[in-house]
Tab-separated table of C-alpha atoms and ligand atoms in Angstrom:
chain	number	residue	atom	x	y	z
A	1	ILE	CA	49.023	102.967	61.124
A	2	SER	CA	47.114	105.400	59.010
A	3	LEU	CA	44.159	103.009	58.987
A	4	LEU	CA	44.320	102.730	62.766
A	5	SER	CA	44.543	106.486	63.218
A	6	TRP	CA	41.675	106.938	60.776
A	7	PHE	CA	39.602	104.450	62.786
A	8	ARG	CA	40.454	106.239	66.031
A	9	SER	CA	39.667	109.659	64.637
A	10	SER	CA	36.402	108.500	63.055
A	11	THR	CA	35.355	106.772	66.303
A	12	LEU	CA	36.207	109.940	68.148
A	13	MET	CA	34.169	111.914	65.657
A	14	VAL	CA	31.151	109.638	66.047
A	15	LEU	CA	31.455	109.921	69.806
A	16	CYS	CA	31.618	113.677	69.443
A	17	TYR	CA	28.500	113.663	67.268
A	18	ILE	CA	26.650	111.514	69.795
A	19	LEU	CA	27.719	113.822	72.608
A	20	ILE	CA	26.638	116.915	70.664
A	21	LEU	CA	23.324	115.261	69.778
A	22	TYR	CA	22.783	114.283	73.403
A	23	PHE	CA	23.599	117.807	74.516
A	24	LEU	CA	21.183	119.294	71.967
A	25	CYS	CA	18.431	116.911	73.095
A	26	TYR	CA	19.092	117.892	76.673
A	27	VAL	CA	18.920	121.613	75.866
A	28	PHE	CA	15.769	121.128	73.778
A	29	ASN	CA	14.144	119.167	76.595
A	30	ALA	CA	15.066	121.844	79.100
A	31	PHE	CA	13.515	124.489	76.845
A	32	LEU	CA	10.411	122.330	76.477
A	33	ILE	CA	10.059	122.025	80.247
A	34	ILE	CA	10.546	125.776	80.741
A	35	TYR	CA	8.038	126.509	77.961
A	36	ARG	CA	5.455	124.182	79.528
A	37	CYS	CA	5.962	125.758	82.948
A	38	ILE	CA	5.506	129.282	81.554
A	39	PHE	CA	2.415	128.167	79.624
A	40	ALA	CA	0.886	126.555	82.718
A	41	VAL	CA	1.561	129.662	84.817
A	42	LEU	CA	-0.029	131.861	82.136
A	43	ILE	CA	-3.160	129.693	82.005
A	44	ILE	CA	-3.564	129.728	85.790
A	45	ALA	CA	-3.000	133.493	85.854
A	46	SER	CA	-5.561	134.105	83.105
A	47	LYS	CA	-8.153	132.036	84.976
A	48	GLN	CA	-7.556	134.093	88.098
A	49	ILE	CA	-7.821	137.329	86.113
A	50	ASN	CA	-11.086	136.189	84.511
A	51	LYS	CA	-12.587	135.470	87.896
A	52	SER	CA	-11.374	138.792	89.251
A	53	VAL	CA	-12.954	140.599	86.332
A	54	ALA	CA	-16.209	138.766	86.899
A	55	LEU	CA	-16.147	139.594	90.575
A	56	ASP	CA	-15.442	143.240	89.829
A	57	ASP	CA	-18.696	143.375	87.923
A	58	PRO	CA	-21.047	145.424	90.077
A	59	ILE	CA	-23.953	143.149	89.231
A	60	LEU	CA	-22.066	140.270	90.754
A	61	THR	CA	-20.403	141.736	93.773
A	62	ASP	CA	-22.993	144.071	95.154
A	63	GLY	CA	-26.059	142.964	96.929
A	64	ASP	CA	-27.701	145.533	94.735
A	65	ILE	CA	-31.217	145.389	96.084
A	66	VAL	CA	-31.875	148.060	98.650
A	67	MET	CA	-34.004	146.798	101.504
A	68	GLU	CA	-36.492	148.890	103.362
A	69	GLU	CA	-35.670	149.252	107.009
A	70	ASP	CA	-38.439	147.127	108.368
A	71	ALA	CA	-39.536	144.933	105.498
A	72	GLU	CA	-38.192	143.195	102.465
A	73	ARG	CA	-40.137	144.146	99.404
A	74	ASN	CA	-40.236	141.102	97.188
A	75	PHE	CA	-41.602	140.809	93.719
A	76	ASP	CA	-44.493	138.639	94.715
A	77	PRO	CA	-45.982	140.252	97.838
A	78	CYS	CA	-45.162	143.693	96.513
A	79	THR	CA	-46.976	143.307	93.237
A	80	CYS	CA	-49.890	141.632	94.963
A	81	ARG	CA	-50.237	144.515	97.395
A	82	GLY	CA	-50.535	146.881	94.495
A	83	CYS	CA	-47.162	148.554	94.574
A	84	MET	CA	-46.681	148.196	90.847
A	85	TRP	CA	-46.265	151.275	88.728
A	86	GLY	CA	-49.749	152.237	87.601
A	87	LYS	CA	-51.081	151.181	84.232
A	88	GLN	CA	-52.735	153.924	82.215
A	89	THR	CA	-55.879	153.694	80.106
A	90	ASP	CA	-53.814	153.086	76.974
A	91	GLY	CA	-52.513	149.896	78.587
A	92	LYS	CA	-49.002	151.242	79.064
A	93	VAL	CA	-47.104	151.645	82.307
A	94	TYR	CA	-45.433	155.048	82.530
A	95	ILE	CA	-42.506	155.447	84.904
A	96	PRO	CA	-41.303	159.024	85.446
A	97	TYR	CA	-37.568	159.445	85.896
A	98	TYR	CA	-35.002	162.119	86.505
A	99	VAL	CA	-31.340	161.667	85.582
A	100	ALA	CA	-29.002	163.572	87.910
A	101	ASN	CA	-26.880	166.320	86.437
A	102	HIS	CA	-23.622	164.861	87.696
A	103	PHE	CA	-23.711	162.436	84.768
A	104	SER	CA	-21.893	163.609	81.647
A	105	SER	CA	-23.816	163.886	78.384
A	106	ARG	CA	-22.174	160.659	77.204
A	107	GLU	CA	-23.236	158.873	80.385
A	108	LYS	CA	-26.742	160.282	80.076
A	109	ALA	CA	-26.927	158.907	76.538
A	110	ILE	CA	-26.038	155.412	77.814
A	111	ILE	CA	-28.695	155.664	80.541
A	112	THR	CA	-31.302	156.966	78.091
A	113	ARG	CA	-30.583	154.073	75.747
A	114	GLY	CA	-31.264	151.671	78.633
A	115	LEU	CA	-34.478	153.463	79.598
A	116	GLU	CA	-35.771	153.623	76.052
A	117	SER	CA	-34.932	150.004	75.283
A	118	PHE	CA	-37.984	148.938	77.306
A	119	SER	CA	-40.392	150.554	74.866
A	120	SER	CA	-39.303	148.222	72.070
A	121	PHE	CA	-40.378	145.016	73.821
A	122	SER	CA	-42.697	145.873	76.716
A	123	TRP	CA	-45.577	147.999	77.980
A	124	SER	CA	-43.183	149.966	80.180
A	125	ARG	CA	-42.465	153.542	79.170
A	126	PHE	CA	-39.864	155.505	81.076
A	127	ARG	CA	-40.505	159.209	80.589
A	128	PRO	CA	-38.911	162.373	82.042
A	129	SER	CA	-40.578	163.357	85.304
A	130	ARG	CA	-42.799	166.410	85.750
A	131	SER	CA	-43.338	168.485	88.859
A	132	SER	CA	-46.812	166.968	89.198
A	133	ASP	CA	-45.503	163.385	89.398
A	134	ARG	CA	-45.996	161.821	92.805
A	135	ASP	CA	-43.834	158.726	92.256
A	136	TRP	CA	-40.636	158.868	90.254
A	137	LEU	CA	-37.201	157.342	89.847
A	138	SER	CA	-34.198	159.459	90.661
A	139	ILE	CA	-31.281	158.010	88.723
A	140	GLU	CA	-28.103	158.974	90.547
A	141	SER	CA	-24.495	157.909	90.812
A	142	GLN	CA	-23.948	156.668	94.338
A	143	ASN	CA	-21.237	154.237	95.385
A	144	SER	CA	-22.546	151.206	93.539
A	145	CYS	CA	-25.342	149.856	91.368
A	146	HIS	CA	-28.461	149.348	93.430
A	147	SER	CA	-32.210	149.732	93.370
A	148	TYR	CA	-35.303	149.135	95.443
A	149	VAL	CA	-37.723	146.468	94.283
A	150	CYS	CA	-41.110	147.716	93.006
A	151	CYS	CA	-42.616	151.157	93.258
A	152	LEU	CA	-42.328	152.377	96.835
A	153	GLY	CA	-43.930	155.781	96.364
A	154	GLY	CA	-42.386	159.237	96.170
A	155	LYS	CA	-38.799	159.743	95.100
A	156	GLN	CA	-37.095	156.391	94.584
A	157	VAL	CA	-33.356	156.247	93.973
A	158	VAL	CA	-31.817	153.976	91.362
A	159	SER	CA	-28.068	154.205	91.763
A	160	LEU	CA	-25.868	153.751	88.708
A	161	GLY	CA	-22.337	154.414	89.926
A	162	GLN	CA	-20.260	156.162	87.284
A	163	SER	CA	-17.358	153.845	87.956
A	164	GLY	CA	-18.777	150.519	86.874
A	165	CYS	CA	-22.555	150.571	86.427
A	166	LEU	CA	-22.989	152.315	83.102
A	167	TYR	CA	-23.474	149.232	80.979
A	168	HIS	CA	-26.642	148.491	79.049
A	169	GLY	CA	-27.333	145.196	80.848
A	170	THR	CA	-26.628	146.704	84.273
A	171	ILE	CA	-28.969	149.628	83.635
A	172	GLN	CA	-31.729	147.256	82.497
A	173	HIS	CA	-31.027	145.076	85.551
A	174	GLU	CA	-31.502	147.920	88.041
A	175	LEU	CA	-34.605	149.161	86.227
A	176	LEU	CA	-36.076	145.650	86.347
A	177	HIS	CA	-35.693	145.757	90.129
A	178	ALA	CA	-37.623	149.027	90.196
A	179	LEU	CA	-40.301	147.415	88.028
A	180	GLY	CA	-40.728	144.582	90.534
A	181	PHE	CA	-38.225	141.851	89.737
A	182	ASN	CA	-35.814	140.013	91.977
A	183	HIS	CA	-32.711	138.032	91.103
A	184	GLU	CA	-33.270	134.815	89.208
A	185	GLN	CA	-31.399	132.703	91.773
A	186	THR	CA	-33.911	133.717	94.457
A	187	ARG	CA	-36.879	132.154	92.610
A	188	SER	CA	-39.141	129.969	94.702
A	189	ASP	CA	-38.348	126.938	92.497
A	190	ARG	CA	-34.631	127.715	92.417
A	191	ASP	CA	-33.552	124.436	94.030
A	192	ASN	CA	-34.914	122.460	91.081
A	193	HIS	CA	-32.610	124.303	88.704
A	194	ILE	CA	-29.652	125.697	90.630
A	195	ARG	CA	-27.470	124.145	93.311
A	196	VAL	CA	-26.278	126.859	95.683
A	197	LEU	CA	-22.922	126.150	97.326
A	198	LEU	CA	-23.074	128.240	100.488
A	199	GLU	CA	-19.750	126.795	101.657
A	200	ASN	CA	-18.059	128.894	98.943
A	201	VAL	CA	-19.917	132.126	99.732
A	202	VAL	CA	-18.218	135.023	101.500
A	203	SER	CA	-19.354	135.081	105.098
A	204	GLY	CA	-22.237	137.487	105.610
A	205	MET	CA	-23.316	137.402	101.957
A	206	GLU	CA	-25.559	134.339	102.241
A	207	LEU	CA	-28.615	136.609	102.146
A	208	ASN	CA	-28.084	137.018	98.412
A	209	PHE	CA	-28.945	133.354	97.933
A	210	ARG	CA	-32.144	133.260	99.962
A	211	LYS	CA	-35.288	132.059	98.239
A	212	ILE	CA	-38.283	134.333	97.743
A	213	ALA	CA	-41.888	133.229	97.284
A	214	THR	CA	-42.014	134.441	93.693
A	215	PRO	CA	-45.046	133.340	91.638
A	216	ASN	CA	-42.875	132.788	88.509
A	217	GLN	CA	-45.992	133.080	86.349
A	218	GLY	CA	-45.327	129.774	84.632
A	219	THR	CA	-42.039	131.012	83.191
A	220	PRO	CA	-39.035	128.687	83.228
A	221	CYS	CA	-35.935	129.332	85.314
A	222	ASN	CA	-33.765	131.380	82.996
A	223	TYR	CA	-30.012	130.886	83.382
A	224	ASN	CA	-29.302	133.736	81.002
A	225	SER	CA	-31.712	136.191	82.520
A	226	ASP	CA	-30.347	139.685	83.049
A	227	MET	CA	-31.331	139.052	86.679
A	228	GLN	CA	-29.182	135.930	87.109
A	229	TYR	CA	-25.891	136.369	88.946
A	230	HIS	CA	-22.714	134.776	87.636
A	231	ARG	CA	-21.739	131.355	88.945
A	232	TYR	CA	-18.830	132.828	90.968
A	233	ALA	CA	-20.883	135.618	92.577
A	234	PHE	CA	-19.772	136.317	96.165
A	235	SER	CA	-17.211	133.495	96.050
A	236	LYS	CA	-14.629	133.539	98.810
A	237	ASN	CA	-12.358	130.909	97.282
A	238	ASN	CA	-12.656	131.194	93.481
A	239	ARG	CA	-14.976	128.211	93.472
A	240	PRO	CA	-18.519	128.451	92.088
A	241	THR	CA	-21.285	129.546	94.412
A	242	MET	CA	-23.979	128.337	92.015
A	243	VAL	CA	-24.087	125.367	89.668
A	244	PRO	CA	-26.889	124.703	87.184
A	245	ILE	CA	-28.826	121.431	87.485
A	246	PRO	CA	-28.646	118.888	85.895
A	247	ASN	CA	-25.952	119.961	83.418
A	248	PRO	CA	-23.339	122.016	85.298
A	249	ASN	CA	-21.649	123.119	82.070
A	250	VAL	CA	-24.449	125.064	80.396
A	251	SER	CA	-24.099	128.810	79.945
A	252	PHE	CA	-25.068	130.491	83.205
A	253	GLY	CA	-25.283	134.091	84.366
A	254	ASN	CA	-23.611	135.519	81.274
A	255	ALA	CA	-26.359	137.877	80.078
A	256	LYS	CA	-25.278	141.259	78.766
A	257	GLU	CA	-28.848	142.488	78.427
A	258	MET	CA	-32.416	141.360	79.034
A	259	SER	CA	-33.294	137.988	77.554
A	260	ARG	CA	-36.466	137.075	75.658
A	261	ASN	CA	-37.713	135.468	78.849
A	262	ASP	CA	-37.113	138.677	80.788
A	263	ASN	CA	-39.151	140.560	78.199
A	264	ALA	CA	-41.953	137.984	78.271
A	265	ARG	CA	-42.063	138.013	82.059
A	266	LEU	CA	-42.248	141.789	82.204
A	267	ASN	CA	-45.145	141.809	79.753
A	268	MET	CA	-46.876	139.095	81.727
A	269	LEU	CA	-46.540	141.106	84.928
A	270	HIS	CA	-48.049	144.204	83.415
A	271	LYS	CA	-50.873	142.427	81.628
A	272	CYS	CA	-52.061	140.055	84.283
A	273	CYS	CA	-50.177	139.229	87.452
A	274	LYS	CA	-51.369	136.011	89.014
A	275	CYS	CA	-51.050	136.216	92.776
A	276	PRO	CA	-51.321	133.191	95.024
B	1	ZN	ZN1	-29.719	143.125	91.206
């Protein structure tokens, strides 16, 4: 009898162990599923946040080139019509500027750093304006980051909004517009290097992807130019609006400041601009 009861109790015990083990596996599996779900949700959320951050970037969201009322001033026709900032006898190009007083001293220091950066790699010299200057840049904080292209004559506003434009690369970007440069994705040979997906562009913003008859001066299309928008610029559906060709995965539109190519192109423009 004792043997029988021992057998029964040990069988019962084994069954209990199996049940407990099964229960533990079940609980572990449930935790694993919950963990995977949370992880997946976090990844999706972080991707959305990244895109939102990119789209909040003023360089990306604003059509930041100010158009004249009756004519678009492009790099190419503008520079060929002689609207470049004048070159002086010492070979340098001096651009007078005034920084509005509504900027704090810290903000002015950031802007000055951007202005002065040009003297380390180019012939451009931004200098404080004098009362005798006929043409000059008025650097102000309006609603967004924007600039005219080229030198238009007289007072010319470059807007660096205090809430989102005071970054080194953004300041250089707007100044490059004033010096005569357009966005990289508008290059005349753009279609050989960038596929534009207009079906993903916010309605009414297609103008930002138009092509301009830029001379390009023999320089290659530069995906990491300070003038290249991000691949999600003006996207209405979180899908890319631009994809590099032929390799869609190369770094694209991630510049935080002017690239070597930007510097070279600026020097080329001021030394000898070839016009068609
Ligand atoms: Zn721009």
